[in-house]
PDB file of C-alpha atoms in Angstrom:
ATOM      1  CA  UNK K  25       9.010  -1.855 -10.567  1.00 83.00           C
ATOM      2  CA  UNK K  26       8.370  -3.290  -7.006  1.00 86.00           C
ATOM      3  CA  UNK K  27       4.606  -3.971  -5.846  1.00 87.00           C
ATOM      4  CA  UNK K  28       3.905  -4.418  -2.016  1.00 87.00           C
ATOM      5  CA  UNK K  29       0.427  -5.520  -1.010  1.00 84.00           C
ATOM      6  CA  UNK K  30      -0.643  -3.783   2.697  1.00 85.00           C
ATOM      7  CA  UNK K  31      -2.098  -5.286   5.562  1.00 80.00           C
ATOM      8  CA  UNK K  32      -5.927  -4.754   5.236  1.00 80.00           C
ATOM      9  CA  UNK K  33      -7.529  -2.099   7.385  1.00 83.00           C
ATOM     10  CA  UNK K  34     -10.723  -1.206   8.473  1.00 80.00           C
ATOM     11  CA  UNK K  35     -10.575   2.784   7.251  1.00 84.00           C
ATOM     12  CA  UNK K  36      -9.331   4.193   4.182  1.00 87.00           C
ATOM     13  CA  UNK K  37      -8.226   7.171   5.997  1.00 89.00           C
ATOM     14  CA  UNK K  38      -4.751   5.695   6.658  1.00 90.00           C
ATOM     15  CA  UNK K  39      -3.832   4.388   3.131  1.00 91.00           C
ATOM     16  CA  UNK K  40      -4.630   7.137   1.980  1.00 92.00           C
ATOM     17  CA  UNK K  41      -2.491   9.058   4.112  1.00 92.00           C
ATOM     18  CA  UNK K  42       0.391   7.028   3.300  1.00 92.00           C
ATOM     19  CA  UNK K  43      -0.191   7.151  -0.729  1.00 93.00           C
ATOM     20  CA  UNK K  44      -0.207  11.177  -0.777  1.00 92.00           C
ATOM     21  CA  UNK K  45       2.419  11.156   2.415  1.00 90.00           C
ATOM     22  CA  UNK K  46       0.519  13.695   4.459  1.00 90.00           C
ATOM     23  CA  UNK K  47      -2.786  13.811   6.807  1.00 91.00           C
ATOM     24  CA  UNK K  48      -6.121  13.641   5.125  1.00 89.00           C
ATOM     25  CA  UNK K  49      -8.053  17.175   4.790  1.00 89.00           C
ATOM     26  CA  UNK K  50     -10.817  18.824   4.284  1.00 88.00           C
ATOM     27  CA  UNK K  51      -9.884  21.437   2.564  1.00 86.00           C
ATOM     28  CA  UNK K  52      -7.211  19.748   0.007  1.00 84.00           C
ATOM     29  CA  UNK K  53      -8.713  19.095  -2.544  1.00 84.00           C
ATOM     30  CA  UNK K  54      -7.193  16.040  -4.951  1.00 86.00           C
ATOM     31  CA  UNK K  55      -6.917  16.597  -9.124  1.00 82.00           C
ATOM     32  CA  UNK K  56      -6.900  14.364 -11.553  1.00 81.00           C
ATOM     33  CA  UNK K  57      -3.289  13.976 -11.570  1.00 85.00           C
ATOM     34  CA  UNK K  58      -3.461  13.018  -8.275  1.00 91.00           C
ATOM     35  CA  UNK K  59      -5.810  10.668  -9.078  1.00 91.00           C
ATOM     36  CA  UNK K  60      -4.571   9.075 -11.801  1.00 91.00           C
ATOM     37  CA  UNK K  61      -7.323   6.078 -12.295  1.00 89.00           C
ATOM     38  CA  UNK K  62     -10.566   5.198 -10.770  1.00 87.00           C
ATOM     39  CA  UNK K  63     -13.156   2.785 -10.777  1.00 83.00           C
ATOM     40  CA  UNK K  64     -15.783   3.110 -14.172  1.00 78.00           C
ATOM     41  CA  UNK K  65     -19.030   3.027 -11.257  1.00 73.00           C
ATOM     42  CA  UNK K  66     -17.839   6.597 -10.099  1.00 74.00           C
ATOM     43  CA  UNK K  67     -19.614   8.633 -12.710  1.00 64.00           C
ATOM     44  CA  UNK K  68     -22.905   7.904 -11.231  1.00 63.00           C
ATOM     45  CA  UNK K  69     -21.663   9.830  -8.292  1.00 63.00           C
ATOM     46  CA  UNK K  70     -20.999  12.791 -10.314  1.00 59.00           C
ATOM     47  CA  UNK K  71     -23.372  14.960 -12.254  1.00 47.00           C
ATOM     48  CA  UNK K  72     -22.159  16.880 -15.918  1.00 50.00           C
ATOM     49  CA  UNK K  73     -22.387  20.066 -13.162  1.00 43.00           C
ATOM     50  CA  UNK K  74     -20.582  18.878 -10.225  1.00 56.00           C
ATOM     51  CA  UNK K  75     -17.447  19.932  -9.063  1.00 56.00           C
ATOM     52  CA  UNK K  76     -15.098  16.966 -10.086  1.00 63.00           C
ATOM     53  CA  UNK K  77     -12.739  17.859  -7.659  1.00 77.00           C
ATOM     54  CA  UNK K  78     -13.001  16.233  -4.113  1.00 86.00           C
ATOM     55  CA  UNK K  79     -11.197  16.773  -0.771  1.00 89.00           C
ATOM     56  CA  UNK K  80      -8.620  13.782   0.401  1.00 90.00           C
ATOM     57  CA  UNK K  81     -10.979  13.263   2.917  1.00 91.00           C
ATOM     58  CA  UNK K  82     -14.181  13.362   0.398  1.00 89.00           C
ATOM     59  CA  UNK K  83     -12.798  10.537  -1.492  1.00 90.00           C
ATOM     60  CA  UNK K  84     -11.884   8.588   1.954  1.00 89.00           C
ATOM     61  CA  UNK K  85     -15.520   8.804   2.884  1.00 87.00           C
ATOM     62  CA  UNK K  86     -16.414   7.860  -0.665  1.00 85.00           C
ATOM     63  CA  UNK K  87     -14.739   4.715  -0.361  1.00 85.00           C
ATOM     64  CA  UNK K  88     -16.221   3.656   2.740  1.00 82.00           C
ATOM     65  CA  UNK K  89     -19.677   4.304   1.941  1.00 79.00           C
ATOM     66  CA  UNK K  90     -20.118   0.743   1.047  1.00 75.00           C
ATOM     67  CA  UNK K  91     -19.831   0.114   5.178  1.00 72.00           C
ATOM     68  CA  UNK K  92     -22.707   1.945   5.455  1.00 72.00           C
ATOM     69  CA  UNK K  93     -24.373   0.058   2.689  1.00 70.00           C
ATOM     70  CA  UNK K  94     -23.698  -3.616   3.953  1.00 68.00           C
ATOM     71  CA  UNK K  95     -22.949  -3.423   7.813  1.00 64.00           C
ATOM     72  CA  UNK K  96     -23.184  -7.253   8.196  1.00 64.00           C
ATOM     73  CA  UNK K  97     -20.993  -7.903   5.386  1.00 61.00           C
ATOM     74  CA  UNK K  98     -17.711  -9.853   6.461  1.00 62.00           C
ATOM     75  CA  UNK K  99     -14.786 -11.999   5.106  1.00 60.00           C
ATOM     76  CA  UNK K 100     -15.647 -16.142   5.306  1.00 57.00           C
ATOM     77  CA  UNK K 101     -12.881 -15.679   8.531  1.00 60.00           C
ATOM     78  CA  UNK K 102     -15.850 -13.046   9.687  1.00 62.00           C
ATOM     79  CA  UNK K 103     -13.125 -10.504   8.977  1.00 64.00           C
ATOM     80  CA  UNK K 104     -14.306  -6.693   8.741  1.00 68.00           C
ATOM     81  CA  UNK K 105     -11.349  -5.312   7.292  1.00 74.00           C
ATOM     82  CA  UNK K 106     -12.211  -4.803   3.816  1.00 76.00           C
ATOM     83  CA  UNK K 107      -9.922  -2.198   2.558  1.00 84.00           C
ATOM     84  CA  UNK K 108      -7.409  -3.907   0.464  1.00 85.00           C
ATOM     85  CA  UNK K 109      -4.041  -1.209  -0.250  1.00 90.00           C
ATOM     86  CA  UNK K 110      -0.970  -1.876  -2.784  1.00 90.00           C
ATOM     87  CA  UNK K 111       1.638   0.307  -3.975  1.00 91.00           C
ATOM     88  CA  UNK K 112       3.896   0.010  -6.814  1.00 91.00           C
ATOM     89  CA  UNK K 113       7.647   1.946  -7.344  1.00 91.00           C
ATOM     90  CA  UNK K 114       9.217   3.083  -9.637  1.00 90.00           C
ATOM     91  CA  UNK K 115      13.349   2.017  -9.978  1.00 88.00           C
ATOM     92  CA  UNK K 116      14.986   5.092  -8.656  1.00 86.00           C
ATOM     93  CA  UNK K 117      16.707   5.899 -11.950  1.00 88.00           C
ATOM     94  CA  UNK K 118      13.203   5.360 -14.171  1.00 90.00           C
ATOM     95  CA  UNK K 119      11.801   8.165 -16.109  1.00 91.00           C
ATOM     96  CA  UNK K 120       9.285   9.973 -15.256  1.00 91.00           C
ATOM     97  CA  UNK K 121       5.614   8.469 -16.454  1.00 93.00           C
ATOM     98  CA  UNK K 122       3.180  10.537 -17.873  1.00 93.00           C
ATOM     99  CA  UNK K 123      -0.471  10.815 -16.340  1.00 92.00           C
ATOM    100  CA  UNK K 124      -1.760   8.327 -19.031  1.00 93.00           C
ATOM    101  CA  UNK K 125       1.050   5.907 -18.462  1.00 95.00           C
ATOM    102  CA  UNK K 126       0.024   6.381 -15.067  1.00 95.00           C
ATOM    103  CA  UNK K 127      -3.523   5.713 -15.305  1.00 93.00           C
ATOM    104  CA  UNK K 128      -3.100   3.161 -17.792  1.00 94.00           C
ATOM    105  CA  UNK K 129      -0.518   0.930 -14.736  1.00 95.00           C
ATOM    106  CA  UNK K 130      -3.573   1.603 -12.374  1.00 93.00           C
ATOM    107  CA  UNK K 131      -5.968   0.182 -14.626  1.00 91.00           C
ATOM    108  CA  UNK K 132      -3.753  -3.479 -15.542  1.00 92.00           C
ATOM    109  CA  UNK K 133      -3.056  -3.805 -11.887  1.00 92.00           C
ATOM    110  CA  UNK K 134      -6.602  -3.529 -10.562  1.00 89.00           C
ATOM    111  CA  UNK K 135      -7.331  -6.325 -13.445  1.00 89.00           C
ATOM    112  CA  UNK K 136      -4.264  -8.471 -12.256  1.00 87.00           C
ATOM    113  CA  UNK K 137      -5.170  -8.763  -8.905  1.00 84.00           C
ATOM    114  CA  UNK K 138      -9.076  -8.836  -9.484  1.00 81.00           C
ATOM    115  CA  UNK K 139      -9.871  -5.399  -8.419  1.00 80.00           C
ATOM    116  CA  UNK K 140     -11.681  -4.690 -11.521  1.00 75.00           C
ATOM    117  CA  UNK K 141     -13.621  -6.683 -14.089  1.00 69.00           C
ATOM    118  CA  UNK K 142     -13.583  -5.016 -17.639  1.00 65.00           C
ATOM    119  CA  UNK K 143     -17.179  -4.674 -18.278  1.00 59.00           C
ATOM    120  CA  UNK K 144     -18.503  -4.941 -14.813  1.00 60.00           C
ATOM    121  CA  UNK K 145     -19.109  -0.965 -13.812  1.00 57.00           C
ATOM    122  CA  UNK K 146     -20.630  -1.608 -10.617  1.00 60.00           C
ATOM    123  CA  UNK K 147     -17.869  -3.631  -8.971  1.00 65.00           C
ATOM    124  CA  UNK K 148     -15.271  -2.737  -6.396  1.00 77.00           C
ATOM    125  CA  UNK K 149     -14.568   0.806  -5.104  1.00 84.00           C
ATOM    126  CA  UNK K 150     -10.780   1.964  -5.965  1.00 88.00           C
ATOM    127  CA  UNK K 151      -8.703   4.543  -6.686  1.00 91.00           C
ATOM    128  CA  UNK K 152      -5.368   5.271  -7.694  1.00 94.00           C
ATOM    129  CA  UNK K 153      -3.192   7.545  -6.124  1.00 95.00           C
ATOM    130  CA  UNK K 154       0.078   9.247  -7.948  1.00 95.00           C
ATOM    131  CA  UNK K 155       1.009  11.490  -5.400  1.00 92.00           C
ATOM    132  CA  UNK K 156       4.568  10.981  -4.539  1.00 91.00           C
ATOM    133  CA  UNK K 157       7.938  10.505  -6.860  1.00 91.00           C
ATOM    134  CA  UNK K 158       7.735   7.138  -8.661  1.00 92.00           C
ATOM    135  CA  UNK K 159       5.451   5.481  -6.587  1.00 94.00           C
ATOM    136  CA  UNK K 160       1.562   4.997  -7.365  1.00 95.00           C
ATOM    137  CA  UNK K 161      -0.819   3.221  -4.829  1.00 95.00           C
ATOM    138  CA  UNK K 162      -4.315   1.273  -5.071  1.00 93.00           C
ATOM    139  CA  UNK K 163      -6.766   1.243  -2.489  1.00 91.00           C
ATOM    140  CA  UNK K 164     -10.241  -0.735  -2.570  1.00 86.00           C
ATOM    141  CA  UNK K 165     -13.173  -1.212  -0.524  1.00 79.00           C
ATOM    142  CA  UNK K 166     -16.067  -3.856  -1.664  1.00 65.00           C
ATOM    143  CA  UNK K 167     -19.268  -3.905   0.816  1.00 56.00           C
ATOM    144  CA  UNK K 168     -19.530  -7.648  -0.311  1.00 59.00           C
ATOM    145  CA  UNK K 169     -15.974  -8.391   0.359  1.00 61.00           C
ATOM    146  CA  UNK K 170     -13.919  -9.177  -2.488  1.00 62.00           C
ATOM    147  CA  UNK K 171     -11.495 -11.948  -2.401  1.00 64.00           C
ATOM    148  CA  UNK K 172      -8.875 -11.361  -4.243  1.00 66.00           C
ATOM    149  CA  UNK K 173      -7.533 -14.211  -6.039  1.00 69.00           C
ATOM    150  CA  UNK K 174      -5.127 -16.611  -3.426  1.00 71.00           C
ATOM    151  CA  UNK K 175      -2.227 -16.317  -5.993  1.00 76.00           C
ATOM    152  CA  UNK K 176      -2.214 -12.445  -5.994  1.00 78.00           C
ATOM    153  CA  UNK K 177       1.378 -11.564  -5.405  1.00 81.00           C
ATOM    154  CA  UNK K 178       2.219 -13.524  -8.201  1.00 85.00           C
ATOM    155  CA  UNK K 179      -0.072 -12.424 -10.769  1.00 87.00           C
ATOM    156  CA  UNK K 180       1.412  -8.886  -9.342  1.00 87.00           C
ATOM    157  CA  UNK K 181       4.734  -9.438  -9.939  1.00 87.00           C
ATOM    158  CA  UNK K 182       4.207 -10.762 -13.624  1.00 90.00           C
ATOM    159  CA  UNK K 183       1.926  -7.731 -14.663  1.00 91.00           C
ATOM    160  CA  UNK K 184       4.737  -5.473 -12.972  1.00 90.00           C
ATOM    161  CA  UNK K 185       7.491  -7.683 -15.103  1.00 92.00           C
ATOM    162  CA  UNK K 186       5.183  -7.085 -18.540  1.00 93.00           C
ATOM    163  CA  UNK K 187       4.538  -3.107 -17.880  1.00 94.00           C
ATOM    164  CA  UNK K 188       8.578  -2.566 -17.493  1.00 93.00           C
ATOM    165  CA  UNK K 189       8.006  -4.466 -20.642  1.00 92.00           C
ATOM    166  CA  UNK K 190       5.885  -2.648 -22.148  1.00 94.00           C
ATOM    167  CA  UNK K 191       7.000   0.865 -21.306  1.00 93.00           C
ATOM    168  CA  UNK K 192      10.599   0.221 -21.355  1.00 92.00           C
ATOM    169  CA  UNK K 193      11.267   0.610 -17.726  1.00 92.00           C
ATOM    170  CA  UNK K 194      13.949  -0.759 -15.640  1.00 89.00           C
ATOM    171  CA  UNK K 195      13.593  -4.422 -14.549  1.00 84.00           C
ATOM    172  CA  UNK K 196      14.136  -5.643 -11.447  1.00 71.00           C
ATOM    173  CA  UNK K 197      17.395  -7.148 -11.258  1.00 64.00           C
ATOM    174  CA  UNK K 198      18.230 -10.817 -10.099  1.00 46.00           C
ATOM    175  CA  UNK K 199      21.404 -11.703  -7.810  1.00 43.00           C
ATOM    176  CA  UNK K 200      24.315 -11.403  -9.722  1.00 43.00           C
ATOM    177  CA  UNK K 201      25.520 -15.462 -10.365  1.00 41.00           C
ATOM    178  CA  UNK K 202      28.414 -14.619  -8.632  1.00 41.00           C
ATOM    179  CA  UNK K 203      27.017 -14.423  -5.190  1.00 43.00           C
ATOM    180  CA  UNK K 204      28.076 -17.342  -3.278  1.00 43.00           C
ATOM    181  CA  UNK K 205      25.146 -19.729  -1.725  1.00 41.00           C
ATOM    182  CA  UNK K 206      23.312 -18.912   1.341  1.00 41.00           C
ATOM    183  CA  UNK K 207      24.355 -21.505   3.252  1.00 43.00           C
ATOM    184  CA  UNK K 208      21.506 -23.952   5.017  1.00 40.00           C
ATOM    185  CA  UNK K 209      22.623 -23.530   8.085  1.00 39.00           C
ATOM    186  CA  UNK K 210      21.000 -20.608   9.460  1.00 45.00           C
ATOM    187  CA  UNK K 211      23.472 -17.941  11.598  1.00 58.00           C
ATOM    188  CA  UNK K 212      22.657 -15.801  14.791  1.00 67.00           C
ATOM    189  CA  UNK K 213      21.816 -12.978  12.835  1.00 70.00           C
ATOM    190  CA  UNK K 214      19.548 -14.870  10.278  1.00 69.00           C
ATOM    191  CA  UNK K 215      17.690 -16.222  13.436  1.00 71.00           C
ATOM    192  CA  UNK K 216      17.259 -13.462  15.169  1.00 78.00           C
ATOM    193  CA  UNK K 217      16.738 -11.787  11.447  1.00 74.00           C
ATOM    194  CA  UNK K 218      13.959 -14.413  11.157  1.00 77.00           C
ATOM    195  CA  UNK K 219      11.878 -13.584  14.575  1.00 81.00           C
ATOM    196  CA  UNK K 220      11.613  -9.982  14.035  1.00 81.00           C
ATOM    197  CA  UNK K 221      10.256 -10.768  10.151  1.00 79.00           C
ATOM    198  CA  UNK K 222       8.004 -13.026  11.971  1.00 77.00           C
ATOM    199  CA  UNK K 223       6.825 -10.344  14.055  1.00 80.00           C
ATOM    200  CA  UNK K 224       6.512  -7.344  11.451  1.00 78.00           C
ATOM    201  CA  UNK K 225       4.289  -9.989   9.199  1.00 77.00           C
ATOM    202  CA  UNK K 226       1.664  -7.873   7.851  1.00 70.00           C
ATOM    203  CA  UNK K 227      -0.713 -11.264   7.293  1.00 61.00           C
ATOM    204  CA  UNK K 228      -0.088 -13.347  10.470  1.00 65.00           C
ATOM    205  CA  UNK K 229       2.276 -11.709  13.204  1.00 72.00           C
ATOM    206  CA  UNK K 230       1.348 -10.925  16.678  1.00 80.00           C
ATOM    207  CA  UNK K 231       1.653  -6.955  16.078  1.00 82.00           C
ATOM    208  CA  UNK K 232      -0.892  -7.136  12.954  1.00 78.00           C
ATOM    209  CA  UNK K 233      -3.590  -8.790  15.063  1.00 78.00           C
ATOM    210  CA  UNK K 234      -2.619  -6.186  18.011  1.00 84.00           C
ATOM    211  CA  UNK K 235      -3.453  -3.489  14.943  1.00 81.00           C
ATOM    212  CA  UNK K 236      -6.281  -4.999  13.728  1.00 78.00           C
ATOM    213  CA  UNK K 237      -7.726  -5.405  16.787  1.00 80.00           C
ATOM    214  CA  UNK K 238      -7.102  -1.529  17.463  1.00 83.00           C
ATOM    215  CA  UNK K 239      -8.137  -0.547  14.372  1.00 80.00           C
ATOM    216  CA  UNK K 240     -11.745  -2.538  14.755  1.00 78.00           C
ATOM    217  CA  UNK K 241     -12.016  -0.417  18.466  1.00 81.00           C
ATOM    218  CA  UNK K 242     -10.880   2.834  16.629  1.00 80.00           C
ATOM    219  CA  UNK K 243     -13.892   2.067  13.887  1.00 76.00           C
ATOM    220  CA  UNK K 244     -16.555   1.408  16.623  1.00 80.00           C
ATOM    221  CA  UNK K 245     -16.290   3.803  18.970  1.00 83.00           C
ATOM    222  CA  UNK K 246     -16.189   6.582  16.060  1.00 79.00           C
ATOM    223  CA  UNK K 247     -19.887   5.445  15.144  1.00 77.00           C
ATOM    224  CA  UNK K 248     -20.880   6.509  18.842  1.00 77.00           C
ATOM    225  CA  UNK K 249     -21.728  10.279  19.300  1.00 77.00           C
ATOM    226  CA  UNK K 250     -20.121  12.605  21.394  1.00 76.00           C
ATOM    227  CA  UNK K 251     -16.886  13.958  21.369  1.00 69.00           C
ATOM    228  CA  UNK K 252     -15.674  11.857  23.506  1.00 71.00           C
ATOM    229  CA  UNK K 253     -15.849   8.962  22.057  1.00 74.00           C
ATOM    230  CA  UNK K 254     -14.361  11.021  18.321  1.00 80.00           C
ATOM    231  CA  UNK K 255     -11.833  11.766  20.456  1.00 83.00           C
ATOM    232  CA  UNK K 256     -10.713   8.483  21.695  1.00 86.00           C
ATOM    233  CA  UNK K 257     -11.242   6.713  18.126  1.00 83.00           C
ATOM    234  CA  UNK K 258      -8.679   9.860  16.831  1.00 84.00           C
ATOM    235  CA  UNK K 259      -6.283   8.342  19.870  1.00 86.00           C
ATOM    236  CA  UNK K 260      -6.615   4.780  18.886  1.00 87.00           C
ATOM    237  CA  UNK K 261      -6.054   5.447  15.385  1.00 83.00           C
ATOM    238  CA  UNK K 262      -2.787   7.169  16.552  1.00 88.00           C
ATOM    239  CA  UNK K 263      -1.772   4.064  18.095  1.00 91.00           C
ATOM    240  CA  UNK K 264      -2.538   1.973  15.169  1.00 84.00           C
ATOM    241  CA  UNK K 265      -0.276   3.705  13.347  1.00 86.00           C
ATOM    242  CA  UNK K 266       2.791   3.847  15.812  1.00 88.00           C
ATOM    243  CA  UNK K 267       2.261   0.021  15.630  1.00 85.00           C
ATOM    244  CA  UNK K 268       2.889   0.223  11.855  1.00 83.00           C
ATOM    245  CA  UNK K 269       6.230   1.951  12.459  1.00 84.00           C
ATOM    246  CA  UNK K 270       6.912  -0.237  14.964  1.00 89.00           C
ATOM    247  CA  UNK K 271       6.472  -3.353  12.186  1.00 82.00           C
ATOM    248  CA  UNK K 272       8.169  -1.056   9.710  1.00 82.00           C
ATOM    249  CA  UNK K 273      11.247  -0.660  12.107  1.00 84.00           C
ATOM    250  CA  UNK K 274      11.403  -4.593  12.498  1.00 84.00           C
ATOM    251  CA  UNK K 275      11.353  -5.357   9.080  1.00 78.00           C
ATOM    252  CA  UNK K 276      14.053  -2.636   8.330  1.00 82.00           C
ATOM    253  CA  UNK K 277      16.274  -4.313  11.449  1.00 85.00           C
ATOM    254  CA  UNK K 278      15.447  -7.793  10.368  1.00 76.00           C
ATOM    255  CA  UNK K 279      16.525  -6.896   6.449  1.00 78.00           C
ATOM    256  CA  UNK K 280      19.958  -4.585   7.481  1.00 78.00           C
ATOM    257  CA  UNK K 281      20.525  -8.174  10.174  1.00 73.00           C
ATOM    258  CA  UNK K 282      20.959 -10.450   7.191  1.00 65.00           C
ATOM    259  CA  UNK K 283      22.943  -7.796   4.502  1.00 64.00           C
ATOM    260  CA  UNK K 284      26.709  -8.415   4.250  1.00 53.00           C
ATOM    261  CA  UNK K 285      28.517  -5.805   5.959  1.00 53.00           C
ATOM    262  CA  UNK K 286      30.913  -3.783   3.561  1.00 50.00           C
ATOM    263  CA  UNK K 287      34.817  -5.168   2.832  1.00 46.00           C
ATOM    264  CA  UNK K 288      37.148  -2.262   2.836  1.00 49.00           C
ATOM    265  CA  UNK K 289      39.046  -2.939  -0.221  1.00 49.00           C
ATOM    266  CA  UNK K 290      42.817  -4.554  -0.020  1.00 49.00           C
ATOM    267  CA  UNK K 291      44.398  -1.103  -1.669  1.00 50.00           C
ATOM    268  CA  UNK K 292      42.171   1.343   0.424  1.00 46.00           C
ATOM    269  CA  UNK K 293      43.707  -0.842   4.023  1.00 44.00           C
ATOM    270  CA  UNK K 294      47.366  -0.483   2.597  1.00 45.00           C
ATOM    271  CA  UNK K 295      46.881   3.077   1.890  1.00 48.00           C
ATOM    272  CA  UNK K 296      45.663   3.741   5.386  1.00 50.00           C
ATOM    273  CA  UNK K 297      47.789   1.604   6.989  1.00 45.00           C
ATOM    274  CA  UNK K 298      50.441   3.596   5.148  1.00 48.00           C
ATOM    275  CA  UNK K 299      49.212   7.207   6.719  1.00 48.00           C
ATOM    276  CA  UNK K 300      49.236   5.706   9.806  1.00 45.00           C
ATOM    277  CA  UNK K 301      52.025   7.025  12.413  1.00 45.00           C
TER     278      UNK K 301
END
């Protein structure tokens, strides 16, 4: 069970795109297996005669309603991107989880990394999405702008270590203690290995800020009317997300820069070398 904490953004729309891999719609509407968890404050938006299910892009709007509700509210860095994204997976060769088991690894992440408060019903927005194979994601919007807790990937990591635990899922494996040292001296490849993690960084590298900054010009100009300026947001969103697969790409190069290549075995070179003319 690996967890992965997102760069923030300033729209739920794309998160949410990612958890259920497909576009947003208004006409899809998302069950409660889809949903596996949510936040306790979302029964006051739904009466004993409502229609409990709501379109993927109902429950985006639902989550961003608190941007409406504080439109001043910012980060202490005066940040506006307030919607916070993690997703957990599953090892390929886990079983399959039921909806409670589900729901119940929604609801002890969202306490590890301060998403929710047991007791506190009025607190952050989030909702947990089990829409793809193994993998479940979180994503939260707060109008005050939580801060999660500075040591969140760690307090991630253990819960993930104590629900394998717990449900008798496969652990994460260490190196095996027969892998030779990484030596200190850093090769070309774990240089150049090194600059392209530096630029996919989803916290601090120059293509995040590039993103952000996109993203914040995508947000604005989708507040002004006309369909013009819908139009142009729609475009800038676009390119937000073609500089996400641009970071993605990176990280995959930088990672497949610093693997060991594959040894053909001793026996399988003799035996070729053996066909050979």
């Amino acid at each position: 069970m690996i967890p992965r904490l997102h760069e923030r953004t300033h729209r739920p729309h794309h998160p949410l795109e990612e958890a259920l891999g497909r576009p947003v719609s208004p006409n899809e509407g998302l069950t409660e297996h889809t949903i596996a968890a949510h936040w306790p404050g979302l029964d006051y938006f739904t009466l004993d005669d409502e229609q409990k299910t709501w379109t993927s892009v109902q429950w985006a709007e639902h989550l961003e309603d608190p941007y409406l509700e504080h439109p001043f509210a910012a980060s202490p860095d005066d940040d506006r991107r307030a919607i916070l994204h993690l997703d957990i997976r599953l090892h390929p060769d886990d079983r399959e989880l039921t909806g409670p088991e589900w729901a119940e690894v929604a609801q002890r992440l969202a306490r590890a990394v301060g998403i929710e408060i047991p007791g506190k019903e009025h607190g952050c927005r989030w909702i947990a999405v089990q829409a793809q194979p193994g993998r479940l994601d979180l994503i939260h919007l707060d109008g005050t702008w939580h801060a999660p807790p500075a040591d969140k990937l760690r307090r991630l990591a253990q819960e993930a270590r104590r629900i394998e635990q717990d449900l008798h899922l496969i652990p994460v494996r260490s190196d095996p203690p027969s892998r030779p040292a990484v030596r200190a001296a850093l090769t070309a490849s774990a240089q150049l290995a090194t600059i392209l993690t530096q630029l996919a960084d989803e916290q601090a590298g120059p293509l995040a800020a590039v993103r952000g900054l996109v993203e914040h010009a995508s947000h604005r100009i989708a507040r002004q009317p006309g369909a013009a300026g819908t139009d142009t947001a729609h475009r800038l969103e676009l390119i937000a997300r073609r500089l996400h697969a641009i970071q993605q790409d990176l990280d995959t190069t930088a990672t497949r820069l610093v693997q060991p290549r594959a040894v053909p075995a001793p026996d399988a070179v003799r035996h070729n070398a053996h066909r050979s003319p």
